[in-house]
Amino acid sequence: MRDAGRCRGILAALVVLAGLAACGSSNEIIEGPKNVTALKGSEARFNCTISQGWKLIMWALKGTVVLSVTPTEPIITNDRFTAMSYEEGGNFISEMIIHDVQLSDAGQIKCSLQNSDRDGSAFLSVQVMGRLFIPEGSLVVMEDKPCNVTCRALGWTPLPRLSWEIGVPVSHSSYYSVREPEDLQSAVSVLALTPQGNGTVTCVAEMKRLHVHESVTVNLTVVQPPLESSYQSEIRKSANMKTNKDTSGTKLKSGNENYGYSSDEPRTTSVWPETASLPAKSSESSVPEQRVSRQPYQGSDQHQLGPASRPQVSFNVVSPKKVRNVTLV
């Protein structure tokens, strides 16, 4: 009896083990996750389709398990990694969501089952949208004259595709884009155009493999070109001649007197000294001493005496070493 019961227990255990083995063999990953390209700061989503009967799903990022999912609930160890569950066609779909994607998240994503050597893997690529700007800002250009507009993309990973949208009438336009030699994450695009009217130009940066883009727009104001150069030349020539003439006249009027110059021509000087006398060598007799009174200053070169009844002494001054003629009035 004991042997019979023992046999029945062994048989029951074998049945259970066989059932577990059968369940385990039916658990498989039908479709693994697909490659995803995400923008820094956005969300990245990965799906893994599994047959029914699974016990534990594990999600790993670059070899480290970051999320586990049981039939009842997910096991979250990091708030940036969460899970959603769906059923489709009798299969189970586990979705892992990576929030606030960072550059450091770029790498392999793996979905696997407990007690299974099969898994599904994909790759996460992260792109960074940097700055886009036109350094010159709004521009004022001449009509029908070639000009350039420069657009710069700084801090992009990978570099975006740069293009232009022209909202002004032009007779010619073309552009080229190159990588900045000193910064592998920056590029510059130069638009060459010949405008014929006012409008706008827009620089567009498009991220590769993503349906996102950034743009910057500036106004383009077109003005008439200046007068012909020959006419301007004549105007400047006339203005220069007038300026030279005015300058010459000013110099003649503003000359300085040369006080060191001495003329040989005789000149008359009036004085009113307290005592007026002539040199002893004069051929004329000495002038008797006369008392005179000074009058107020009337000018830099003239002096006046008192009433006419008073005598006035005057003499002609000739160049040195010549005889002075003295006349007494």
XYZ file of C-alpha atoms in Angstrom:
329
model
C 0.000 0.000 0.000
C 2.782 2.349 0.939
C 4.609 1.544 -2.272
C 1.449 2.117 -4.282
C 0.862 5.511 -2.645
C 4.475 6.457 -3.184
C 4.157 5.650 -6.841
C 1.009 7.696 -7.186
C 2.829 10.732 -5.531
C 5.739 10.407 -7.872
C 3.422 10.248 -10.839
C 1.560 13.359 -9.635
C 4.846 15.271 -9.231
C 5.906 14.224 -12.697
C 2.621 15.518 -14.093
C 3.079 18.892 -12.369
C 6.630 19.198 -13.585
C 5.540 18.298 -17.050
C 2.848 20.943 -16.904
C 5.294 23.587 -15.737
C 7.677 22.578 -18.449
C 4.909 22.870 -20.989
C 3.947 26.323 -19.719
C 7.543 27.405 -19.791
C 8.015 26.222 -23.321
C 4.968 28.192 -24.439
C 6.344 31.446 -23.018
C 8.234 33.198 -25.752
C 8.914 36.637 -27.177
C 6.904 36.881 -30.354
C 8.172 40.289 -31.363
C 10.894 42.300 -29.688
C 11.258 46.106 -29.452
C 12.256 48.271 -32.426
C 14.964 50.929 -32.710
C 13.903 54.360 -31.518
C 15.354 57.825 -32.100
C 14.275 60.317 -29.457
C 14.896 63.980 -28.814
C 16.648 64.903 -25.603
C 14.067 65.718 -22.939
C 11.260 63.835 -24.680
C 9.868 60.292 -24.196
C 11.020 57.044 -25.784
C 8.668 54.015 -25.999
C 9.559 50.357 -26.624
C 7.093 47.436 -27.095
C 7.691 43.742 -26.516
C 5.033 41.174 -27.584
C 4.965 37.959 -25.487
C 2.823 34.850 -25.579
C 0.454 34.086 -22.693
C 1.657 32.294 -19.558
C 4.683 34.434 -18.742
C 5.681 35.048 -15.130
C 8.189 37.928 -15.230
C 9.304 40.408 -17.911
C 12.560 42.329 -17.486
C 13.642 45.486 -19.300
C 17.329 46.377 -19.375
C 19.178 49.495 -20.572
C 22.790 48.959 -21.611
C 22.910 45.684 -19.646
C 21.260 46.959 -16.438
C 17.672 45.959 -15.504
C 15.732 49.196 -15.026
C 12.150 47.838 -14.994
C 10.417 44.529 -14.143
C 6.815 43.561 -14.923
C 4.731 40.856 -13.193
C 1.234 39.670 -14.232
C -0.245 41.851 -11.478
C 1.892 45.011 -11.504
C 5.188 46.511 -12.630
C 8.136 46.777 -10.273
C 9.432 50.334 -10.667
C 12.870 51.173 -9.284
C 13.401 54.447 -11.165
C 10.661 56.995 -11.883
C 12.087 57.705 -15.331
C 11.204 54.142 -16.408
C 7.518 53.156 -16.319
C 5.403 50.412 -17.971
C 2.100 50.022 -19.790
C 0.353 46.716 -20.674
C -1.945 45.727 -23.556
C -3.463 42.565 -25.016
C -3.718 41.976 -28.715
C -4.751 38.832 -30.551
C -4.368 36.703 -27.420
C -0.828 37.953 -26.829
C 0.505 40.255 -24.153
C 2.271 43.521 -25.037
C 4.576 45.139 -22.494
C 5.568 48.743 -23.176
C 8.461 50.466 -21.406
C 8.451 54.300 -21.390
C 11.643 56.276 -20.775
C 10.823 59.780 -19.564
C 13.070 62.832 -19.982
C 15.484 61.067 -22.287
C 19.132 62.030 -21.815
C 22.188 61.608 -23.983
C 23.486 59.055 -21.495
C 20.445 56.833 -22.236
C 21.641 56.119 -25.758
C 22.420 52.412 -26.114
C 20.933 48.917 -26.255
C 17.427 48.173 -24.929
C 16.598 44.537 -24.112
C 13.347 42.744 -23.279
C 13.681 39.259 -21.706
C 11.699 36.624 -19.787
C 12.597 34.911 -16.557
C 14.063 31.426 -17.024
C 14.419 32.011 -20.757
C 17.498 32.406 -22.868
C 15.604 34.261 -25.553
C 15.240 38.039 -25.645
C 14.451 40.923 -27.932
C 16.719 43.932 -28.294
C 16.750 47.339 -29.964
C 18.821 50.526 -29.906
C 17.998 53.953 -28.502
C 19.448 56.970 -30.331
C 19.268 60.404 -28.716
C 19.397 63.690 -30.608
C 19.898 67.182 -29.212
C 18.246 70.292 -30.598
C 20.560 73.263 -30.039
C 20.307 76.980 -30.864
C 19.470 78.486 -34.246
C 19.954 82.192 -34.965
C 20.862 84.792 -37.602
C 23.549 87.039 -36.047
C 22.767 90.087 -38.190
C 19.102 90.212 -37.229
C 16.879 92.297 -39.513
C 18.769 93.602 -42.551
C 18.669 96.705 -44.739
C 20.056 96.007 -48.222
C 20.185 97.741 -51.601
C 17.896 96.802 -54.438
C 19.447 94.599 -57.136
C 22.720 94.390 -55.195
C 24.032 90.932 -54.101
C 24.063 90.347 -50.341
C 24.594 87.478 -47.891
C 22.566 86.295 -44.886
C 24.250 83.952 -42.387
C 22.493 81.380 -40.163
C 24.232 79.493 -37.334
C 23.215 76.235 -35.612
C 25.059 75.713 -32.315
C 25.079 72.651 -30.020
C 23.160 70.177 -32.209
C 23.609 66.360 -32.093
C 23.765 65.285 -34.813
C 24.054 68.359 -37.030
C 20.698 69.335 -38.583
C 19.944 69.822 -42.243
C 19.878 73.581 -42.893
C 17.737 75.144 -45.604
C 16.188 78.530 -46.448
C 12.704 79.828 -47.192
C 12.803 83.078 -49.202
C 9.855 85.436 -48.849
C 11.244 88.303 -50.958
C 11.337 88.821 -54.747
C 14.855 88.039 -55.979
C 16.683 87.812 -59.274
C 19.103 85.211 -57.894
C 19.473 83.069 -54.756
C 21.664 80.173 -53.589
C 23.051 78.834 -50.324
C 25.613 76.452 -48.873
C 26.050 74.845 -45.442
C 29.267 73.699 -43.754
C 30.354 72.333 -40.386
C 32.105 74.747 -38.052
C 35.789 73.709 -38.054
C 36.279 74.277 -34.315
C 32.950 72.839 -33.074
C 31.679 69.472 -34.307
C 28.201 70.223 -32.924
C 27.767 73.486 -34.871
C 27.170 74.412 -38.497
C 26.739 77.565 -40.573
C 24.632 78.230 -43.669
C 25.148 81.250 -45.942
C 22.347 82.490 -48.214
C 23.402 84.610 -51.216
C 20.634 86.562 -52.925
C 19.947 89.632 -55.045
C 16.760 91.183 -53.606
C 14.266 93.273 -55.554
C 11.749 94.045 -52.808
C 10.951 93.855 -49.101
C 10.060 90.614 -47.320
C 11.466 87.934 -45.013
C 14.031 85.150 -45.125
C 13.754 82.075 -42.896
C 16.487 79.646 -41.870
C 15.174 76.115 -41.152
C 17.019 73.385 -39.210
C 15.547 69.880 -39.546
C 16.513 66.977 -37.278
C 17.494 63.792 -39.050
C 15.120 60.835 -38.571
C 12.753 62.982 -36.512
C 9.744 64.978 -37.642
C 10.873 68.074 -35.771
C 12.461 71.288 -36.930
C 13.484 74.710 -35.686
C 13.376 77.969 -37.672
C 14.323 81.638 -37.365
C 12.979 84.501 -39.517
C 14.310 88.018 -40.142
C 12.978 90.981 -42.082
C 14.742 92.166 -45.220
C 14.232 95.843 -46.062
C 15.270 96.872 -49.580
C 16.296 100.479 -50.317
C 17.167 102.259 -53.552
C 20.881 102.370 -54.411
C 22.685 105.763 -54.100
C 23.126 108.179 -57.051
C 25.574 107.377 -59.832
C 29.213 107.598 -58.807
C 30.066 110.170 -61.512
C 27.411 112.544 -60.208
C 28.596 112.052 -56.662
C 32.166 112.711 -57.780
C 31.169 116.073 -59.318
C 29.282 117.051 -56.186
C 32.272 116.221 -53.973
C 34.632 118.078 -56.353
C 32.484 121.216 -56.253
C 32.210 121.050 -52.486
C 35.984 120.661 -52.116
C 36.679 123.667 -54.369
C 34.309 125.854 -52.350
C 35.887 124.671 -49.102
C 39.408 125.414 -50.379
C 38.342 128.897 -51.511
C 36.775 129.714 -48.162
C 39.843 128.437 -46.360
C 42.174 130.596 -48.487
C 40.130 133.757 -47.824
C 40.082 133.037 -44.145
C 43.844 132.692 -44.052
C 44.291 136.119 -45.768
C 41.963 137.814 -43.329
C 43.425 136.243 -40.266
C 47.126 137.045 -40.934
C 49.296 138.236 -38.004
C 51.091 141.579 -37.970
C 54.911 141.442 -38.144
C 56.030 143.772 -35.395
C 59.681 143.275 -36.286
C 59.298 145.020 -39.657
C 60.856 148.524 -39.922
C 60.074 150.843 -42.844
C 62.555 153.431 -44.187
C 59.761 155.890 -44.997
C 59.352 158.801 -42.574
C 56.554 158.647 -40.061
C 55.070 161.222 -37.702
C 54.733 160.512 -34.029
C 52.978 162.756 -31.533
C 54.085 162.778 -27.950
C 53.318 164.814 -24.896
C 56.270 164.341 -22.557
C 56.821 166.349 -19.408
C 60.061 167.620 -21.027
C 60.727 167.296 -24.757
C 64.278 167.806 -25.931
C 66.278 166.980 -29.052
C 69.665 165.383 -29.241
C 72.621 167.743 -28.706
C 73.948 166.959 -32.216
C 70.848 168.404 -33.907
C 71.524 171.388 -36.188
C 68.506 173.177 -34.729
C 68.371 174.907 -31.354
C 67.076 173.070 -28.373
C 63.398 173.223 -27.698
C 62.623 175.140 -24.527
C 61.031 173.110 -21.753
C 57.289 173.025 -22.046
C 54.813 171.939 -19.346
C 51.944 169.934 -20.770
C 49.147 167.933 -19.254
C 48.102 164.403 -20.336
C 44.643 163.738 -21.732
C 42.719 160.462 -21.529
C 43.798 157.604 -23.865
C 42.041 157.903 -27.203
C 43.608 155.150 -29.304
C 46.513 152.787 -29.676
C 48.395 154.974 -32.197
C 47.209 158.545 -31.344
C 47.520 160.763 -28.324
C 45.829 164.215 -27.855
C 46.906 167.226 -25.821
C 44.865 169.860 -24.007
C 43.345 173.063 -25.501
C 44.700 174.434 -28.804
C 46.303 177.449 -27.001
C 48.842 175.112 -25.500
C 51.935 174.448 -27.625
C 52.314 171.063 -29.284
C 55.657 169.557 -30.081
C 55.953 167.239 -33.053
C 58.848 165.894 -35.005
C 59.518 163.645 -37.962
C 61.315 160.439 -37.153
C 63.448 159.117 -39.957
C 65.447 155.931 -39.970
C 68.384 155.775 -37.513
C 71.460 157.853 -38.156
C 69.449 160.439 -40.164
C 68.864 164.084 -39.195
C 65.599 164.706 -37.399
C 63.727 167.834 -38.531
C 61.873 169.449 -35.679
C 59.147 171.991 -36.136
C 57.825 173.965 -33.263
C 54.148 174.937 -33.584
